[in-house]
PDB file of C-alpha atoms in Angstrom:
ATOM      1  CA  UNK A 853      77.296  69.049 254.778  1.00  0.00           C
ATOM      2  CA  UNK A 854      79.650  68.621 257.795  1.00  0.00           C
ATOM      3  CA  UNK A 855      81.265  64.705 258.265  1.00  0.00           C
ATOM      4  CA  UNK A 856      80.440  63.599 261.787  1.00  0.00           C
ATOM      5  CA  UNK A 857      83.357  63.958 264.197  1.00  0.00           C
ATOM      6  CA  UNK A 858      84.686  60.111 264.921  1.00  0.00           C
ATOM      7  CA  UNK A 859      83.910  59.639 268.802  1.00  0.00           C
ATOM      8  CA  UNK A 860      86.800  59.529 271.249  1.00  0.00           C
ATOM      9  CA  UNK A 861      88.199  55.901 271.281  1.00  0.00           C
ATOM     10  CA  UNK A 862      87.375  54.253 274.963  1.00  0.00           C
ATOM     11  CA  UNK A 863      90.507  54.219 277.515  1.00  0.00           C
ATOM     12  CA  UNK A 864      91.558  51.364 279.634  1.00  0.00           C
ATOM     13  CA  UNK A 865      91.460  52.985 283.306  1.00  0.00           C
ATOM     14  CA  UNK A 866      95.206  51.350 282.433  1.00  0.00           C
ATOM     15  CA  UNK A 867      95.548  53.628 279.652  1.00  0.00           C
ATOM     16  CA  UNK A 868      93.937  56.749 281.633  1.00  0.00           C
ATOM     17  CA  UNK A 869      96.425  56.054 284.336  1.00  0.00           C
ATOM     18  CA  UNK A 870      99.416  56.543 281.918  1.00  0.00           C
ATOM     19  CA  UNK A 871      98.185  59.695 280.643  1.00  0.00           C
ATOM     20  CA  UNK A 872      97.495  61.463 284.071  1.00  0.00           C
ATOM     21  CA  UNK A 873     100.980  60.107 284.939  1.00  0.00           C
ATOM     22  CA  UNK A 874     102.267  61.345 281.571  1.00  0.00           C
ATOM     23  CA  UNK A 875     101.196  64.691 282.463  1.00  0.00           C
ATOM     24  CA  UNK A 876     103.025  65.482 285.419  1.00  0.00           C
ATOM     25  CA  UNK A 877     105.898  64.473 283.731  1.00  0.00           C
ATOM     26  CA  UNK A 878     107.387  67.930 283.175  1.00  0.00           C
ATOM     27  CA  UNK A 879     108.890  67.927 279.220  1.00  0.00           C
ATOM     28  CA  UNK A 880     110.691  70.597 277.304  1.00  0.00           C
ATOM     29  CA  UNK A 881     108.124  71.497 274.291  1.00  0.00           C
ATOM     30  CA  UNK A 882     109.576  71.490 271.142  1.00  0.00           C
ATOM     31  CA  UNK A 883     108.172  72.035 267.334  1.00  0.00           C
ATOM     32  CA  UNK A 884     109.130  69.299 265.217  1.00  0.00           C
ATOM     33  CA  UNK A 885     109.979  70.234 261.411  1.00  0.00           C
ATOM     34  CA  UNK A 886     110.648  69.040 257.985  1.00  0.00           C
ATOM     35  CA  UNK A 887     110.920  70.160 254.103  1.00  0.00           C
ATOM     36  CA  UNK A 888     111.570  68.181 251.077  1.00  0.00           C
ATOM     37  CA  UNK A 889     110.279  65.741 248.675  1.00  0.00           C
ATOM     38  CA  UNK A 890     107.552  64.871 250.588  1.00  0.00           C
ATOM     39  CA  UNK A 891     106.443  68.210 251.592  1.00  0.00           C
ATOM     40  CA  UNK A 892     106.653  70.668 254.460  1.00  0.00           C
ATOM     41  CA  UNK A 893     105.140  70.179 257.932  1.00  0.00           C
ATOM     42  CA  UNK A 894     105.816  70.511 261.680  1.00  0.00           C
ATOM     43  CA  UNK A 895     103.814  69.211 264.750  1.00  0.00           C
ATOM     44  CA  UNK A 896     104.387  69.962 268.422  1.00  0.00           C
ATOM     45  CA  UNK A 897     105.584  67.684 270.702  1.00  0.00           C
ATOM     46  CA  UNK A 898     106.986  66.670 273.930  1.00  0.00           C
ATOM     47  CA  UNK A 899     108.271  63.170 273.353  1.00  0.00           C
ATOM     48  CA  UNK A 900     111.782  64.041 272.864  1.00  0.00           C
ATOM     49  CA  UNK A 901     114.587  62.796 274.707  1.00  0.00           C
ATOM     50  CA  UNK A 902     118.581  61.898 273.980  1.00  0.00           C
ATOM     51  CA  UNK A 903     119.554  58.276 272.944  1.00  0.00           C
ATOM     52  CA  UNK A 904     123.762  58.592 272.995  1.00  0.00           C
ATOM     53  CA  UNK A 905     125.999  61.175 272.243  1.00  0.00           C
ATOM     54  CA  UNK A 906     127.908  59.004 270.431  1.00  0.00           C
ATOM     55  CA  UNK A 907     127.114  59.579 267.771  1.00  0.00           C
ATOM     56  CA  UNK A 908     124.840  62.668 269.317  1.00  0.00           C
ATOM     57  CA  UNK A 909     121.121  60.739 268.757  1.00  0.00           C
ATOM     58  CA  UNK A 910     118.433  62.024 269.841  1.00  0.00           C
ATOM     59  CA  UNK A 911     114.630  60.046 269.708  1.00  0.00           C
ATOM     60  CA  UNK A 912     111.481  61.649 268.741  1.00  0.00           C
ATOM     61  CA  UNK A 913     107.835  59.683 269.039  1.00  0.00           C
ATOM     62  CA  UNK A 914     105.075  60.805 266.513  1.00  0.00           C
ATOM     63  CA  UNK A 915     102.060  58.915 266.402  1.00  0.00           C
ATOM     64  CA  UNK A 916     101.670  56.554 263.125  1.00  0.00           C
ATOM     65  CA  UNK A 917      98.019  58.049 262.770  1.00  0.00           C
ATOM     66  CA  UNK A 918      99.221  61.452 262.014  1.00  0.00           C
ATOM     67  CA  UNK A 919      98.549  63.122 258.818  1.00  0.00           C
ATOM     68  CA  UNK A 920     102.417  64.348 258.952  1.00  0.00           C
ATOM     69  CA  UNK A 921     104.116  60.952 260.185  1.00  0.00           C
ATOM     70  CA  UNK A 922     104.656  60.087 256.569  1.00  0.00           C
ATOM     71  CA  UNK A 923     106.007  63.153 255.593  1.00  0.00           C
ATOM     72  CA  UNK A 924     108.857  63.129 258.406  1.00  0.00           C
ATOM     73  CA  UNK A 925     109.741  59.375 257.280  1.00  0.00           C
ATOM     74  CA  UNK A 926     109.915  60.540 254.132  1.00  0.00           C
ATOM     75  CA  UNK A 927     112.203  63.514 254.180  1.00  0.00           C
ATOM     76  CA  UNK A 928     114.455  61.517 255.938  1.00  0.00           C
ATOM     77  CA  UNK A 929     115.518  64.959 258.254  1.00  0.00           C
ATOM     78  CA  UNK A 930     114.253  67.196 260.522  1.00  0.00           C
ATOM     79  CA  UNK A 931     115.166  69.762 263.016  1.00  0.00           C
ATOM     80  CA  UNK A 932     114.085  69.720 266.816  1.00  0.00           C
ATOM     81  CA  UNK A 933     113.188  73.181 267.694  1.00  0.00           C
ATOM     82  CA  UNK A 934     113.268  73.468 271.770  1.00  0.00           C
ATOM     83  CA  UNK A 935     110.730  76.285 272.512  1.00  0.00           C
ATOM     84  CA  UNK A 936     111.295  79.231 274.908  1.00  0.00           C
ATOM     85  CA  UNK A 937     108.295  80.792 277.034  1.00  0.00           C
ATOM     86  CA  UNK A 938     107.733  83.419 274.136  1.00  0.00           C
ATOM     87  CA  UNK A 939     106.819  80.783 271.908  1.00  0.00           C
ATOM     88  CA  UNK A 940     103.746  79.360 273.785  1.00  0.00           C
ATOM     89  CA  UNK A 941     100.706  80.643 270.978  1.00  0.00           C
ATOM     90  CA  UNK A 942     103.612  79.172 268.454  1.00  0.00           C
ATOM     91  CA  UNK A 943     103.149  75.973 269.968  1.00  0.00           C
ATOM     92  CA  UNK A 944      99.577  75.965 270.121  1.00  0.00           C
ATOM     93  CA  UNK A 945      99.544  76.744 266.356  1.00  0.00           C
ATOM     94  CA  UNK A 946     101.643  73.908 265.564  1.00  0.00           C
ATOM     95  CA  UNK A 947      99.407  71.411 268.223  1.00  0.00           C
ATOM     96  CA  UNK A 948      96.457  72.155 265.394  1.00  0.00           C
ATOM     97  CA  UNK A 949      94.641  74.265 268.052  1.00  0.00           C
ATOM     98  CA  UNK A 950      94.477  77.217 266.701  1.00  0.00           C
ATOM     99  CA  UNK A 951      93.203  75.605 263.185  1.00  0.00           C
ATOM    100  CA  UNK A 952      96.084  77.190 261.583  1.00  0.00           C
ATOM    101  CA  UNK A 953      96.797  76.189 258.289  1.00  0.00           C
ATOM    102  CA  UNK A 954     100.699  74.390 258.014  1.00  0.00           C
ATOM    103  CA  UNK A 955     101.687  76.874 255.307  1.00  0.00           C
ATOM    104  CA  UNK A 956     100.211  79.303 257.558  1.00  0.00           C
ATOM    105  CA  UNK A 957     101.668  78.714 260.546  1.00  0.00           C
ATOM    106  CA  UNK A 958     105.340  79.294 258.912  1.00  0.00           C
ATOM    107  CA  UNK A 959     104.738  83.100 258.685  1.00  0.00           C
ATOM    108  CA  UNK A 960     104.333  83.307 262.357  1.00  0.00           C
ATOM    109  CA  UNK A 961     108.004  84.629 263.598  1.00  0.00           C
ATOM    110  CA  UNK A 962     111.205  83.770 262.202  1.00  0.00           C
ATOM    111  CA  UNK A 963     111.864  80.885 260.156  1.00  0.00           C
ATOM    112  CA  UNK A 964     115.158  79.814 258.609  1.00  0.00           C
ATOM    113  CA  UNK A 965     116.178  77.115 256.115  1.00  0.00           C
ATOM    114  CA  UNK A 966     118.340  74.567 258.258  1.00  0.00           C
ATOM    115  CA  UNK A 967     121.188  72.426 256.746  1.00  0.00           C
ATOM    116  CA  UNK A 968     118.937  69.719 254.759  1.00  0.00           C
ATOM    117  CA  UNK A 969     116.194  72.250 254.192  1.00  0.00           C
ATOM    118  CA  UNK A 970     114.145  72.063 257.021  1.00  0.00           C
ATOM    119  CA  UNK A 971     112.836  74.965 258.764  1.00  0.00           C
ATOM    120  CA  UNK A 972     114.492  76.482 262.145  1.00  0.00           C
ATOM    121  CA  UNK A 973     113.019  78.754 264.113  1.00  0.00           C
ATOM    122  CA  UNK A 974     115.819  81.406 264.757  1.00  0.00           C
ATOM    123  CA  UNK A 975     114.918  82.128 268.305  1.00  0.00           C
ATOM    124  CA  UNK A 976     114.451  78.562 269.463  1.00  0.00           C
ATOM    125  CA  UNK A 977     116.250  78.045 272.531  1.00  0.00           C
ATOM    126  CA  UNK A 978     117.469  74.807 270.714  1.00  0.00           C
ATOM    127  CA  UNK A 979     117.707  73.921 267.738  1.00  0.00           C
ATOM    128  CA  UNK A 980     119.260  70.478 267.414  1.00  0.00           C
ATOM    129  CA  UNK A 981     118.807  69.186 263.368  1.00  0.00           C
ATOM    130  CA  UNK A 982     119.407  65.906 261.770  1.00  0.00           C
ATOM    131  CA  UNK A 983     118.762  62.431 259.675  1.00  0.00           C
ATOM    132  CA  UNK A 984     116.619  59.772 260.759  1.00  0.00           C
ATOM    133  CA  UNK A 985     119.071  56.970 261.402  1.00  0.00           C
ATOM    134  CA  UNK A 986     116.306  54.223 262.286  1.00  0.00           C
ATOM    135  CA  UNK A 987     112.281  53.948 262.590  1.00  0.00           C
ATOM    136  CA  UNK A 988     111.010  51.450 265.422  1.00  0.00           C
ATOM    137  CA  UNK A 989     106.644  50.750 265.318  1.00  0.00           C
ATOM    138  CA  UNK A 990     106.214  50.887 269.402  1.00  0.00           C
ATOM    139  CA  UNK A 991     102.077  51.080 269.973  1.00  0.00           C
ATOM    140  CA  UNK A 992     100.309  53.450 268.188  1.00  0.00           C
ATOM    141  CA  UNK A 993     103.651  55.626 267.885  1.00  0.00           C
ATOM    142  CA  UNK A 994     106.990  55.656 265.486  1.00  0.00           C
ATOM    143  CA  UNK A 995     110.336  56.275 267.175  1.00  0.00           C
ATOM    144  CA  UNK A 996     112.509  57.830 265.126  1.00  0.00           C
ATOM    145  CA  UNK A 997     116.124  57.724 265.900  1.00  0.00           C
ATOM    146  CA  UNK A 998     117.801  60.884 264.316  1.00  0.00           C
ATOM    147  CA  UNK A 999     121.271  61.371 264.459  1.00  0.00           C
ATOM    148  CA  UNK A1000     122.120  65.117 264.943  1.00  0.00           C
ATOM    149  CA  UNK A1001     124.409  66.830 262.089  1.00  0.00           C
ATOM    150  CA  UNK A1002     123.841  70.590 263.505  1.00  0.00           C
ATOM    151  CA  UNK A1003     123.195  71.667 267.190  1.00  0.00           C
ATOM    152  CA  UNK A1004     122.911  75.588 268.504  1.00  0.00           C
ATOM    153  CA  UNK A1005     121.921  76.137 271.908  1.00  0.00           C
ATOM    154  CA  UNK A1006     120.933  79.488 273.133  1.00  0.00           C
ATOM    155  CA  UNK A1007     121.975  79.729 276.768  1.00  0.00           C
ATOM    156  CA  UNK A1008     120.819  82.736 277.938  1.00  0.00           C
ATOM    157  CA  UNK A1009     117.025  81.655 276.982  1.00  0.00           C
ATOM    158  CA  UNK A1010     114.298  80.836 279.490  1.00  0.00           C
ATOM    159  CA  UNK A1011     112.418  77.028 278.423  1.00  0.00           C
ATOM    160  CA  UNK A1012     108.890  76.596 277.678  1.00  0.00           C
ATOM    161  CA  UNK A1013     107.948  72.904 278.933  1.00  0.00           C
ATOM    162  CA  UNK A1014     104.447  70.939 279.044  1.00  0.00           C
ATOM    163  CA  UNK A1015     102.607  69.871 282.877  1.00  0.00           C
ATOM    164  CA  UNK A1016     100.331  69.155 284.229  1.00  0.00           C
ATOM    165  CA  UNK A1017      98.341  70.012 280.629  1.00  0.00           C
ATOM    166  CA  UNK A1018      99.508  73.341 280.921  1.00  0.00           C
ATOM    167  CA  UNK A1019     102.526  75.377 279.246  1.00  0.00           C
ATOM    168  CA  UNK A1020     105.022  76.980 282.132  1.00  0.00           C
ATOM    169  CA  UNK A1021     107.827  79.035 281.519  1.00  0.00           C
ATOM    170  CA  UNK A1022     111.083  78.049 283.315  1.00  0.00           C
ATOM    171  CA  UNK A1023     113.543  80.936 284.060  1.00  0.00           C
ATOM    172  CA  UNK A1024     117.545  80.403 284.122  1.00  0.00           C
ATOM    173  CA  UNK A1025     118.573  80.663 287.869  1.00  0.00           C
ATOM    174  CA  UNK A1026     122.684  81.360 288.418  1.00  0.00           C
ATOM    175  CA  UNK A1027     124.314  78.681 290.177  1.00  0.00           C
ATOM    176  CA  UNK A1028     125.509  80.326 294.077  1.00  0.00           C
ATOM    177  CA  UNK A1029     129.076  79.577 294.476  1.00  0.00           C
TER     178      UNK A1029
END
């Protein structure tokens, strides 16, 4: 016996607004990870952006009714893996669209254990980890403050980033002098 699927909740044409606006907002697309007490998971998202650099602090919104948001408060760490064009099915895996299980979706490419634990993806294009500082309810979302203790950027990487509902890959151009 099969439980129902809960129906869609109702948008605002407020609401419907923000998310067509949201999507031509082009974002880098990152997978979000953690490992510890609480258990291992990673999600991916798009809701990523820098706070200060002093110290470096970058934010990260998951939403409150996700099975993993606990797990991320709990660990108390994480690592912010910035996805390159090869990584698109990756990413899909990790959105829960491929039905992948989480353990499963660990053997797919090149995992690492970062400085707290926490898995990196060794050929992320970045791979910034760190603690959560601070937790703010906004909405239906958390913000999560997390201070970075480890950052390795990959420069000569092309980006994978989220528009328009659609992955793109974004190539490096050189500069003309």
């Amino acid at each position: 016996m099969t439980t129902p699927a809960k129906p869609a909740p109702t948008l605002t044409p407020q609401q419907t607004a923000f998310r067509h606006a949201m999507a031509h907002l082009p974002a880098a697309v990152c997978i979000i990870t953690t490992d510890g007490d609480a258990g291992r998971c990673g999600i991916t998202a798009s809701a990523v952006c820098s706070v200060t650099d002093s110290p470096p602090t970058v934010l990260v919104c998951i939403n409150r009714n996700s099975a993993m948001h606990d797990v991320f408060k709990q660990n108390g760490h994480l690592c912010i893996n910035v996805l390159s064009g090869e990584h698109e099915q990756l990413a899909m895996h990790f959105s829960g669209a491929t039905r992948v299980a989480m353990d499963e979706r660990f053997t797919f490419d090149d995992w690492q254990a970062g400085v707290a634990g926490q898995p990196v993806l060794a050929g992320a294009l970045v791979k910034l980890q760190g603690h959560i500082q601070d937790v703010k309810a906004v909405g239906s979302h958390s913000v999560l403050f997390v201070e970075l203790d480890e950052i390795d950027v990959r420069e000569e990487r092309d980006s994978l980033i989220y528009f328009n509902r659609l992955f793109h890959t974004v190539r490096p151009t050189r500069a003309v002098a």
